Coordinates of C-alpha atoms in Angstrom, one line a residue:
Chain S
M667 CA 104.4 113.9 149.4
A668 CA 103.1 110.5 148.2
K669 CA 99.6 112.0 148.0
W670 CA 100.9 114.9 145.9
I671 CA 102.6 112.6 143.4
L672 CA 99.4 110.6 143.1
W673 CA 97.5 113.8 142.3
M674 CA 100.1 115.0 139.8
S675 CA 100.0 111.7 138.0
L676 CA 96.3 111.8 137.7
P677 CA 96.2 113.2 134.1
F678 CA 98.5 110.4 133.1
W679 CA 96.1 107.7 134.5
V680 CA 93.1 109.4 132.9
G681 CA 94.9 109.1 129.5
F682 CA 95.4 105.5 130.2
A683 CA 91.8 104.9 131.0
F684 CA 90.7 106.4 127.8
A685 CA 93.3 104.5 125.8
N686 CA 92.0 101.3 127.2
E687 CA 88.4 102.2 126.4
A688 CA 89.2 103.2 122.8
A689 CA 90.9 100.1 121.5
P690 CA 90.9 96.4 122.4
A691 CA 94.7 96.7 122.0
S692 CA 97.0 93.8 121.6
A693 CA 99.4 93.2 124.5
D694 CA 102.5 94.2 122.4
P695 CA 103.1 97.9 122.7
A696 CA 105.7 97.9 119.9
L697 CA 103.1 96.4 117.5
E698 CA 100.5 98.9 118.8
A699 CA 102.9 101.8 118.0
R700 CA 103.5 100.5 114.5
M701 CA 99.8 100.0 114.0
M702 CA 99.1 103.6 115.1
R703 CA 101.9 104.9 112.8
I704 CA 100.4 103.2 109.8
S705 CA 96.9 104.2 110.7
S706 CA 97.9 107.8 110.9
E707 CA 98.8 107.7 107.2
L708 CA 95.3 106.5 106.3
R709 CA 92.3 108.6 105.9
C710 CA 89.1 107.6 107.5
L711 CA 86.4 107.4 104.8
V712 CA 83.5 108.0 107.1
C713 CA 84.9 111.1 108.7
Q714 CA 87.2 112.4 106.0
N715 CA 89.3 114.9 107.9
Q716 CA 90.5 112.4 110.4
T717 CA 93.0 109.6 110.2
I718 CA 92.1 106.1 110.9
A719 CA 94.3 106.4 114.0
D720 CA 92.2 109.4 115.3
S721 CA 88.8 108.3 114.5
H722 CA 86.2 106.5 116.7
A723 CA 84.0 105.6 113.7
G724 CA 83.1 101.9 113.5
L725 CA 84.9 101.4 110.2
A726 CA 88.1 103.1 111.6
V727 CA 88.1 100.7 114.6
D728 CA 87.7 97.8 112.2
L729 CA 90.5 99.0 109.9
R730 CA 92.8 99.5 112.9
Q731 CA 92.0 95.9 113.9
Q732 CA 92.7 94.8 110.3
V733 CA 96.1 96.6 110.4
R734 CA 96.9 95.0 113.8
E735 CA 96.2 91.5 112.5
M736 CA 98.2 92.0 109.4
L737 CA 101.1 93.1 111.4
Q738 CA 100.7 90.1 113.7
K739 CA 100.9 88.0 110.6
G740 CA 104.2 89.6 109.8
Q741 CA 103.1 91.6 106.8
S742 CA 105.1 94.7 105.9
E743 CA 103.9 98.3 106.0
Q744 CA 103.9 98.5 102.2
E745 CA 101.7 95.4 102.0
I746 CA 99.2 96.9 104.4
I747 CA 99.1 100.2 102.5
A748 CA 98.7 98.3 99.2
Y749 CA 95.8 96.3 100.8
M750 CA 94.1 99.5 101.8
T751 CA 94.5 101.3 98.4
A752 CA 93.3 98.2 96.6
R753 CA 90.0 98.6 98.4
Y754 CA 89.6 102.3 98.9
G755 CA 91.8 103.9 96.3
D756 CA 94.5 106.5 96.6
F757 CA 92.0 108.6 98.5
V758 CA 92.8 106.8 101.7
L759 CA 96.4 108.0 101.6
Y760 CA 97.3 111.2 103.3
R761 CA 100.4 111.3 101.1
P762 CA 99.1 110.3 97.7
P763 CA 101.6 108.9 95.2
F764 CA 103.0 111.1 92.5
K765 CA 101.4 110.5 89.2
A766 CA 99.6 112.3 86.3
T767 CA 96.4 113.0 88.2
T768 CA 98.2 114.2 91.4
A769 CA 101.0 116.1 89.7
L770 CA 99.3 119.5 90.1
L771 CA 98.7 118.7 93.8
W772 CA 102.4 118.0 94.4
I773 CA 103.9 120.6 92.1
G774 CA 101.3 123.4 92.5
P775 CA 102.6 125.0 95.7
G776 CA 106.2 125.1 94.5
V777 CA 105.1 126.6 91.2
M778 CA 103.2 129.3 93.1
V779 CA 106.1 130.2 95.3
V780 CA 108.4 130.5 92.3
A781 CA 105.9 132.6 90.4
G782 CA 105.5 134.9 93.4
L783 CA 109.2 135.3 93.8
A784 CA 109.6 136.0 90.1
I785 CA 107.0 138.8 90.2
L786 CA 108.7 140.2 93.3
V787 CA 112.1 140.3 91.6
I788 CA 110.7 141.9 88.5
V789 CA 108.9 144.7 90.4
L790 CA 112.0 145.4 92.6
R791 CA 114.3 145.5 89.7
R792 CA 112.1 147.9 87.8
R793 CA 112.0 150.1 90.8
S794 CA 115.7 150.0 91.3
R795 CA 116.3 151.2 87.7
M796 CA 114.1 154.3 88.3
P797 CA 115.9 157.6 88.8
Q798 CA 116.1 158.6 92.4
D799 CA 113.9 161.7 92.1
Q800 CA 111.2 159.8 90.4
F801 CA 111.0 157.1 93.1
D802 CA 108.0 157.5 95.4
P803 CA 106.6 154.3 96.9
E804 CA 103.2 156.0 97.4
S805 CA 102.7 156.6 93.6
P806 CA 102.3 153.8 91.1
D807 CA 105.2 152.6 89.0
A808 CA 105.9 154.1 85.6
G809 CA 103.7 152.6 82.9
Q810 CA 100.6 152.6 85.2
D811 CA 97.8 155.0 85.0
P812 CA 98.3 157.8 87.6
H813 CA 94.5 158.4 87.8
L814 CA 94.0 155.0 89.3
S815 CA 96.1 155.4 92.4
Chain A
M809 CA 95.2 148.5 75.6
K810 CA 96.8 149.7 78.7
Y811 CA 93.6 149.5 80.6
L812 CA 93.3 145.7 79.9
R813 CA 95.7 144.9 82.7
F814 CA 93.2 146.1 85.2
L815 CA 90.9 143.4 84.0
I816 CA 93.3 140.8 85.2
P817 CA 91.9 140.7 88.7
L818 CA 88.5 140.3 87.3
F819 CA 89.6 137.2 85.3
V820 CA 91.4 135.8 88.3
F821 CA 88.2 136.3 90.3
L822 CA 86.1 134.6 87.6
G823 CA 88.5 131.7 87.6
L824 CA 88.2 131.4 91.4
V825 CA 84.4 131.5 91.1
W826 CA 84.4 128.7 88.5
F827 CA 86.6 126.4 90.8
L828 CA 84.4 127.1 93.8
A829 CA 81.1 126.6 91.9
R830 CA 82.5 123.3 90.7
G831 CA 83.6 122.3 94.1
L832 CA 80.1 122.9 95.4
G833 CA 78.7 120.5 92.8
L834 CA 81.1 117.6 93.8
D835 CA 80.2 115.3 96.7
P836 CA 83.3 114.6 98.7
K837 CA 81.6 111.5 100.2
T838 CA 81.7 109.8 96.8
V839 CA 85.1 108.3 96.4
P840 CA 85.8 106.6 93.1
S841 CA 86.1 102.9 93.8
P842 CA 89.3 101.2 92.6
L843 CA 87.3 98.0 92.4
I844 CA 85.3 98.8 89.2
G845 CA 86.5 96.7 86.3
K846 CA 88.3 94.3 88.8
S847 CA 87.4 90.9 90.0
A848 CA 84.9 90.9 92.8
P849 CA 86.6 90.0 96.1
G850 CA 86.0 86.4 97.3
F851 CA 83.7 85.6 100.2
S852 CA 82.1 82.7 102.0
L853 CA 79.3 83.8 104.2
T854 CA 76.3 82.1 105.8
K855 CA 72.7 83.1 104.8
L856 CA 71.1 85.6 107.2
D857 CA 68.1 83.3 107.6
N858 CA 70.0 80.1 107.8
P859 CA 73.4 79.9 109.6
E860 CA 73.9 76.4 108.2
K861 CA 73.9 77.4 104.6
T862 CA 77.0 79.1 103.1
I863 CA 77.1 81.1 99.9
R864 CA 80.5 81.7 98.2
R865 CA 81.5 84.1 95.4
E866 CA 82.0 81.1 93.1
D867 CA 78.3 80.1 93.5
L868 CA 77.3 83.3 91.8
L869 CA 79.5 83.1 88.7
G870 CA 77.7 82.8 85.4
K871 CA 75.0 85.3 86.1
V872 CA 74.8 89.0 86.4
W873 CA 73.9 89.9 90.0
M874 CA 73.5 92.8 92.3
L875 CA 75.0 93.1 95.8
N876 CA 73.2 95.6 98.1
V877 CA 74.9 96.3 101.4
W878 CA 72.5 97.0 104.1
A879 CA 72.0 96.9 107.9
S880 CA 69.0 97.2 110.2
W881 CA 70.8 100.1 112.0
C882 CA 71.3 102.0 108.8
V883 CA 68.8 104.9 108.4
A884 CA 69.5 105.5 104.7
C885 CA 68.9 101.9 104.0
R886 CA 65.3 102.2 105.1
E887 CA 65.0 105.2 102.9
E888 CA 66.2 103.2 99.9
H889 CA 64.3 100.0 100.8
P890 CA 60.9 100.6 99.1
L891 CA 62.7 101.4 95.9
L892 CA 64.7 98.2 96.1
V893 CA 61.5 96.2 96.8
E894 CA 59.9 97.7 93.8
F895 CA 62.9 97.1 91.6
S896 CA 63.1 93.4 92.7
R897 CA 59.5 92.9 91.4
K898 CA 60.9 93.5 87.9
K899 CA 63.0 90.3 88.3
L900 CA 65.7 91.9 86.1
L901 CA 68.6 90.2 88.0
P902 CA 69.1 88.3 91.3
I903 CA 69.7 90.7 94.2
Y904 CA 71.9 89.6 97.1
G905 CA 72.0 91.5 100.3
L906 CA 75.1 91.9 102.4
N907 CA 73.9 92.3 105.9
Y908 CA 76.7 94.4 107.2
K909 CA 77.8 94.4 110.9
D910 CA 74.3 93.6 112.0
D911 CA 72.5 91.2 114.4
R912 CA 70.9 88.2 112.9
A913 CA 67.6 88.7 114.7
A914 CA 67.5 92.4 114.1
G915 CA 68.2 91.9 110.4
L916 CA 65.5 89.3 110.0
R917 CA 63.0 91.5 111.9
W918 CA 63.8 94.4 109.6
L919 CA 63.2 92.3 106.5
A920 CA 59.9 91.0 108.0
N921 CA 58.8 94.6 108.7
F922 CA 59.8 96.3 105.5
G923 CA 59.7 93.5 102.9
N924 CA 62.5 91.4 101.5
P925 CA 63.8 92.2 98.0
Y926 CA 66.7 89.9 98.3
D927 CA 67.1 86.4 96.8
A928 CA 69.3 85.9 99.8
S929 CA 71.1 88.0 102.4
L930 CA 74.7 87.2 103.4
F931 CA 75.5 87.7 107.0
D932 CA 78.7 89.7 107.4
N933 CA 78.8 90.0 111.2
D934 CA 82.3 91.4 111.7
G935 CA 82.3 93.5 108.5
R936 CA 85.4 91.7 107.0
V937 CA 83.7 91.1 103.7
G938 CA 82.6 94.7 103.8
I939 CA 86.2 95.8 104.1
D940 CA 87.2 93.5 101.2
W941 CA 84.6 95.2 99.0
G942 CA 85.7 98.6 100.1
V943 CA 82.4 99.4 101.8
Y944 CA 82.4 102.6 103.9
G945 CA 79.0 104.2 103.6
V946 CA 76.0 101.9 103.9
P947 CA 73.9 101.4 101.8
E948 CA 76.2 100.6 98.8
T949 CA 75.2 98.7 95.6
F950 CA 77.4 96.7 93.3
I951 CA 76.6 95.1 89.9
V952 CA 78.8 92.0 89.2
D953 CA 78.9 90.4 85.7
R954 CA 79.0 86.8 84.7
E955 CA 82.8 86.6 85.0
G956 CA 82.7 88.0 88.5
I957 CA 83.9 91.4 87.5
I958 CA 82.5 94.5 89.4
R959 CA 80.9 96.7 86.8
F960 CA 79.1 99.3 88.8
K961 CA 79.1 100.8 92.3
Q962 CA 76.7 103.2 94.0
I963 CA 77.6 104.7 97.3
G964 CA 74.6 105.8 99.3
P965 CA 71.0 105.1 98.6
L966 CA 69.8 104.2 95.1
T967 CA 67.5 106.6 93.4
P968 CA 64.9 106.1 90.7
E969 CA 67.2 108.0 88.3
V970 CA 70.2 105.8 89.0
I971 CA 68.2 102.7 88.4
R972 CA 66.6 104.0 85.2
T973 CA 69.6 105.6 83.6
Q974 CA 72.5 103.4 84.8
I975 CA 71.5 100.1 86.4
E976 CA 68.8 99.0 84.0
P977 CA 70.8 99.8 80.8
L978 CA 73.9 98.2 82.2
V979 CA 72.1 95.0 83.2
R980 CA 70.5 94.7 79.8
Q981 CA 73.8 95.2 78.1
L982 CA 75.5 92.6 80.3
N983 CA 72.7 90.1 79.8
G984 CA 72.3 90.9 76.1

């Protein structure tokens, strides 16, 4: 039984071994968790599709250390994010702030959904107004060229 | 007139092509630096060839100078290096190196092998000054004016075009 438990817990220990290898972590797990949460909001500039929390790139390791030290000094999350954007720009943020240059980024998807729904409603309404005998989903709506179906 | 609506997909497609073609021309590695037009971050670092001697940001105020971030482990730096050596012969402005996350002996050996275009190299062992300057892709090159304001940043190796069309005119203007 004891042996079985040991084997079952193996994946857990493997995870631990890697975690230790990856980061010269501070002893405080709460601080470490905060550091990882902040890091996962920041883009790694060397490997741009990863967060600083995920990346093994040298710069990401350094920036995690920087975040860790700033937290140890008692600095707030906002201060750390401000520190990073002052150096690397809004580009490091996975959630960029809403401003003129990012308005399209934030509003775009919503606009597209609304436009899609509007087109759907218009088409359905037009079809519902058609006389019953004329309605045939296989043929194009009135006003379209029958030769092109 | 009725047939025009069948051209809509064509125009949508052309729009898409335009966006994609533009996307191909952009380099996602080039992130605009928020530091341009701002005061250069402070530093106090020892010289690569002399751990006793420290250079600070304040020491360089009053002149237009170039900061070139390099490392002996950086392949692109080697590619850029002959151009920088050639540029330094023109004596247009003082060139300072930031030896980024390197080993002192390896850095010095690298300069001995490939030539030293720098008036001095600053030894940034832990990369802290690099972070302050927003460095993420070595080599990087900055131009700092007399008041200590960053005026220009190049990410990645310099090219003869960048030197001719951007750096030289800027330095002349700042010195003029």
